[in-house]
Amino acid sequence: MSEFHQSPPALPNQYLDDGLLRSYLACAAPPHVLHAIEPELTALGERAAGEWLALAERAEADPPRLIRYDAWGRRIDRIETSDAWRAFERIASTEGLVARGYERAYGAFSRVDQFARLYLFAPSSATYSCPLAMTDGAARCLELLGTGGRLRAALGHLTTRDPAQVWTAGQWMTERTGGSDISGTSTVATRDGDRFLLFGTKWFTSATTSQMALTLARPEGAEAGSRGLSLFYLELRDDAGLPNHMRVLRLKDKLGTRALPTAEIELDGTPAWLVGGEGHGVRKIATVLTITRIYNALAAVSGMRRAVALARDYARRRTAFGRPLGEHALHADTLAAMQVELAGCLLLVFRVVELLGLTELGVATGADARVLRLLTPVAKLYTGKRAVAIASEAIEAFGGAGYIEDTGLPRLLRDAQVLPIWEGTTNVLSLDVWRALAAEPDGLGALGAELNARLDRVTSGDLSDAAARVRTAARGLTDAALRLAACSNDDRESVARRFAFGIAQVTAGALLVDHAHRCRAMPIGARLADAARRWASRDLVPSLETGAAYRAASRRLGLDAD
Ligand code: MFK
């Protein structure tokens, strides 16, 4: 009988081992800031590979439960979470994973510092990054719009580092009628003095153990459709700790994110306060969506990084056909493609984070603000899709072991699959790109100018071909946008996803070529240059064919019975 056992993959310090992240920070961070944060990031990288990973496994193994009644028959609707899940709440607050974005200790760079920490935390957190995303989004919304003692006090709870005081927030938009199209929102707000009472059902409420939520409802008498909606603040529990005129109908049985409590909730006179006055609720909650979409993109790249790290480690351990997997040219090629994808996506996401920091500090140029608006949906939609593909590839790199639950590997794929769905699906966000360009027609011009300036810096000969390819693709994209602007809405819609992918790939390409050039003297420089050349050699802009005949063919292909 064989006593042979495969050796499982191991994770080293997740900061020290991450040359890509470190090279990015070395370029992006002011030297004194890098000096200050590196020891802390190193400590977080250690915890991400050890303590947090163990907590995440425990949280996944002990998912939330809904306790409807207490022993005496009183309806309590308490969601019980594991000790491990609650430990993440303490860790997140003491590490200031949200607070740092509001303390702004490093000025406009504070968001990059915060998101670098989140990058290490997220893939070892059993999706605790989700409540943090909504907490951060709500904090920003209240910071901008939250007047009055109650809302200012809530902001204090969301941004504190004190675990005894800290709150998390939910963001409740989705109802039975839909999550993308929220015009059918049927939650009604009835005025009750200086507050409102909410009546309705919310179909997806993630992180339902939060203390507060921001939600949409229609004040009585307000117009139909999304324009009649207002944004409200509510607290989930009353002073006695009981549900605040609401019922938890059930917990969702989800494909992944299993440690994260997601529930259906019925509001039955829940006290709520207007945020930013009556009306324009969608425009107001868009502040939350911008933040949560950036978190989503961050979760996607950090998940990709984890998948790549595991697959790479295994490729050194696992022997097949007489050699370690990594010694096989085809496997090395597959891992290389994953790393290239990760590199482009990481730089894309952190560029968005940089722009967020500049905007919040009030030091962004008009062009920066336009690029942030444009790249937020682009980064979210592109990285969400790529995260699923990379997780799938990583699992395949483990062969059958990747398909077996107790290796923990299937979770990579399950948890990635939510990323293109929540916070706006790929198609909804592709259309949001056109919404952004309709509001700011010069958004693409501003992006193009930034990318060209980056490419102009590239003077090293071994990257000049790559720079030229990206520049040509960027020009093609701008020309296409002009052509599409003159097309019908239907034509623009049919091409929207391909157009958004083009923006993502061209932007990431320019960032990667620029970054490789800046890092050329570092030990990682040659690897980055290889990654940049491979990225640039793709078809950066997919076919943008459209038109009435094309759309008719799409309908026939997509919908007609064979
Ligand atoms: C680890 C990762 C963590 C993630 C945690 C997630 C957990 C939470 C789970 C969820 O909550 S998932 C549900 C998230 N839901 C969505 O993302 C909604 C998806 N649907 C859309 O985004 C639709 O496009 C939208 C609801 C916005 C369509 O609504 P409308 O009312 O038909 O859009 P309209 O009329 O174009 O826009 C209304 C206003 O909002 C306009 O402003 P004005 O009133 O000034 O004209 C728009 O400009 C503005 N707006 C819309 N989208 C915007 C925006 N402003 C800025 N940024 C945007 N993205």
XYZ file of N, CA, C and O and ligand atoms in Angstrom, residues 127 129-131 133-134 171-174 179-183 204 206 226-227 260 280 282-284 286-287 289-290 292-293 295-297 299 373 377 419 421-425 428-429 432 435 439, ligand 1:
247
model
N -14.943 36.964 3.840
C -15.798 38.029 3.293
C -16.226 39.044 4.350
O -17.250 39.714 4.188
N -14.814 41.573 4.468
C -14.629 42.768 3.638
C -15.970 43.336 3.160
O -16.056 44.527 2.858
N -17.007 42.512 3.116
C -18.320 43.008 2.669
C -18.911 44.003 3.658
O -19.234 45.137 3.272
N -19.064 43.631 4.946
C -19.550 44.663 5.874
C -18.652 45.890 5.922
O -19.143 47.014 6.070
N -17.036 47.160 3.414
C -17.338 47.948 2.212
C -18.559 48.836 2.449
O -18.554 50.039 2.165
N -19.599 48.227 2.979
C -20.835 48.997 3.178
C -20.669 50.023 4.291
O -21.236 51.117 4.240
N -26.414 48.221 3.333
C -26.861 49.072 2.225
C -27.955 48.264 1.537
O -27.694 47.249 0.908
N -29.190 48.673 1.775
C -30.319 47.853 1.324
C -30.986 48.523 0.127
O -31.692 49.515 0.265
N -30.786 47.938 -1.032
C -31.433 48.472 -2.231
C -32.396 47.465 -2.835
O -33.444 47.827 -3.356
N -32.000 46.202 -2.803
C -32.702 45.203 -3.598
C -34.038 44.813 -2.968
O -34.109 44.523 -1.771
N -32.833 44.039 -8.295
C -31.674 44.674 -7.672
C -30.962 45.624 -8.612
O -30.273 46.546 -8.178
N -31.106 45.375 -9.929
C -30.491 46.284 -10.905
C -31.425 47.446 -11.179
O -31.023 48.606 -11.134
N -32.663 47.125 -11.465
C -33.687 48.147 -11.712
C -34.449 48.339 -10.409
O -35.270 47.498 -10.042
N -34.173 49.421 -9.730
C -34.811 49.607 -8.431
C -36.019 50.567 -8.538
O -36.554 51.010 -7.527
N -36.447 50.819 -9.778
C -37.566 51.754 -9.953
C -38.856 51.207 -9.356
O -39.760 51.953 -9.004
N -32.542 41.340 -0.376
C -31.151 40.992 -0.036
C -30.618 42.053 0.906
O -30.497 43.221 0.518
N -27.252 42.302 2.993
C -26.025 41.612 3.399
C -25.521 42.196 4.704
O -25.796 43.343 5.026
N -37.821 55.503 -10.175
C -36.701 55.686 -9.249
C -36.583 57.139 -8.781
O -36.040 57.412 -7.719
N -37.147 58.081 -9.568
C -36.992 59.488 -9.180
C -37.755 59.843 -7.922
O -37.438 60.843 -7.250
N -21.043 35.073 5.807
C -21.656 36.408 5.784
C -23.169 36.283 5.891
O -23.801 35.660 5.036
N -34.259 62.230 -4.926
C -32.931 61.925 -5.489
C -32.190 60.839 -4.704
O -30.975 60.897 -4.536
N -31.510 57.770 -5.462
C -30.527 56.975 -6.214
C -29.222 57.760 -6.346
O -28.134 57.229 -6.117
N -29.351 59.046 -6.670
C -28.137 59.850 -6.801
C -27.366 59.862 -5.469
O -26.140 59.808 -5.446
N -28.095 59.903 -4.361
C -27.420 59.976 -3.052
C -26.769 58.643 -2.682
O -25.646 58.604 -2.172
N -25.628 56.615 -4.685
C -24.501 56.368 -5.598
C -23.163 56.639 -4.908
O -22.146 56.031 -5.255
N -23.166 57.508 -3.903
C -21.931 57.737 -3.125
C -21.496 56.445 -2.445
O -20.304 56.112 -2.407
N -22.381 53.456 -3.475
C -22.033 52.486 -4.525
C -20.620 52.700 -5.048
O -19.919 51.736 -5.362
N -20.202 53.946 -5.156
C -18.838 54.189 -5.635
C -17.830 53.500 -4.715
O -16.912 52.807 -5.173
N -18.418 51.001 -2.483
C -18.542 49.538 -2.430
C -18.050 48.905 -3.734
O -17.524 47.789 -3.726
N -18.193 49.620 -4.835
C -17.690 49.064 -6.103
C -16.169 49.033 -6.100
O -15.554 48.117 -6.658
N -14.355 48.661 -3.376
C -14.054 47.508 -2.502
C -14.212 46.200 -3.276
O -13.464 45.248 -3.081
N -15.254 46.147 -4.094
C -15.495 44.929 -4.866
C -14.288 44.635 -5.762
O -13.814 43.492 -5.857
N -13.793 45.686 -6.424
C -12.639 45.515 -7.302
C -11.409 45.106 -6.491
O -10.603 44.269 -6.916
N -11.516 43.457 -3.637
C -11.729 42.053 -3.241
C -11.383 41.140 -4.416
O -10.815 40.054 -4.230
N -14.825 58.759 -12.031
C -16.212 58.378 -12.322
C -16.259 57.301 -13.402
O -17.035 56.363 -13.333
N -16.813 52.022 -12.459
C -17.527 50.851 -12.994
C -16.626 49.955 -13.839
O -16.769 48.735 -13.815
N -18.681 38.357 -7.112
C -18.094 39.667 -7.421
C -18.655 40.306 -8.694
O -18.832 41.524 -8.746
N -21.656 39.966 -9.583
C -23.107 40.070 -9.411
C -23.474 41.244 -8.509
O -24.201 42.148 -8.919
N -22.973 41.199 -7.259
C -23.441 42.260 -6.357
C -22.729 43.576 -6.678
O -21.727 43.604 -7.353
N -23.323 44.619 -6.200
C -22.814 45.982 -6.485
C -22.911 46.346 -7.965
O -22.177 47.204 -8.444
N -23.834 45.697 -8.657
C -24.032 45.992 -10.078
C -23.402 44.903 -10.931
O -22.203 44.664 -10.852
N -24.230 44.269 -11.755
C -23.713 43.195 -12.619
C -22.821 43.787 -13.708
O -22.800 45.007 -13.918
N -24.961 45.887 -16.080
C -25.434 47.150 -15.483
C -24.278 48.148 -15.399
O -24.444 49.340 -15.687
N -23.108 47.658 -15.054
C -21.956 48.561 -14.940
C -21.440 48.989 -16.310
O -20.933 50.103 -16.468
N -23.430 51.748 -17.020
C -23.039 52.886 -16.165
C -21.857 53.650 -16.777
O -21.720 54.856 -16.568
N -23.431 56.019 -18.874
C -24.050 57.071 -18.049
C -22.975 58.086 -17.646
O -23.178 59.301 -17.714
N -22.766 62.067 -18.736
C -22.682 63.189 -17.787
C -21.409 63.999 -18.010
O -21.392 65.215 -17.831
C -16.117 42.805 -0.871
C -17.012 43.555 -1.692
C -18.102 44.122 -0.985
C -19.352 44.465 -1.616
C -20.454 44.468 -0.590
C -21.761 44.338 -1.170
C -22.859 43.895 -0.334
C -24.141 44.564 -0.640
C -25.020 43.866 -1.543
C -25.822 44.834 -2.322
O -26.354 45.790 -1.849
S -25.898 44.504 -3.932
C -26.967 45.746 -4.601
C -26.225 46.791 -5.189
N -27.088 47.444 -6.139
C -26.599 48.057 -7.185
O -25.420 48.116 -7.397
C -27.588 48.709 -8.098
C -27.390 48.287 -9.523
N -28.179 49.136 -10.410
C -27.679 50.302 -10.874
O -26.561 50.694 -10.587
C -28.577 51.060 -11.766
O -27.807 51.592 -12.797
C -29.310 52.200 -11.031
C -30.035 51.674 -9.814
C -28.359 53.313 -10.579
C -30.325 52.755 -12.030
O -31.186 53.664 -11.390
P -31.936 54.797 -12.212
O -32.630 55.677 -11.217
O -32.714 54.211 -13.328
O -30.695 55.599 -12.836
P -30.584 57.054 -13.398
O -31.929 57.695 -13.572
O -29.690 56.964 -14.585
O -29.780 57.800 -12.254
C -30.391 58.457 -11.156
C -29.365 59.447 -10.622
O -28.287 58.724 -9.995
C -28.719 60.287 -11.705
O -28.386 61.532 -11.130
P -29.317 62.830 -11.328
O -30.488 62.600 -10.421
O -28.449 63.962 -10.889
O -29.682 62.871 -12.787
C -27.446 59.524 -12.010
O -26.449 60.349 -12.565
C -27.051 59.071 -10.613
N -26.212 57.857 -10.694
C -26.579 56.633 -11.080
N -25.540 55.788 -11.019
C -24.486 56.525 -10.592
C -24.923 57.848 -10.368
N -24.111 58.802 -9.904
C -22.827 58.465 -9.675
N -22.345 57.219 -9.870
C -23.128 56.234 -10.327
N -22.628 55.009 -10.502
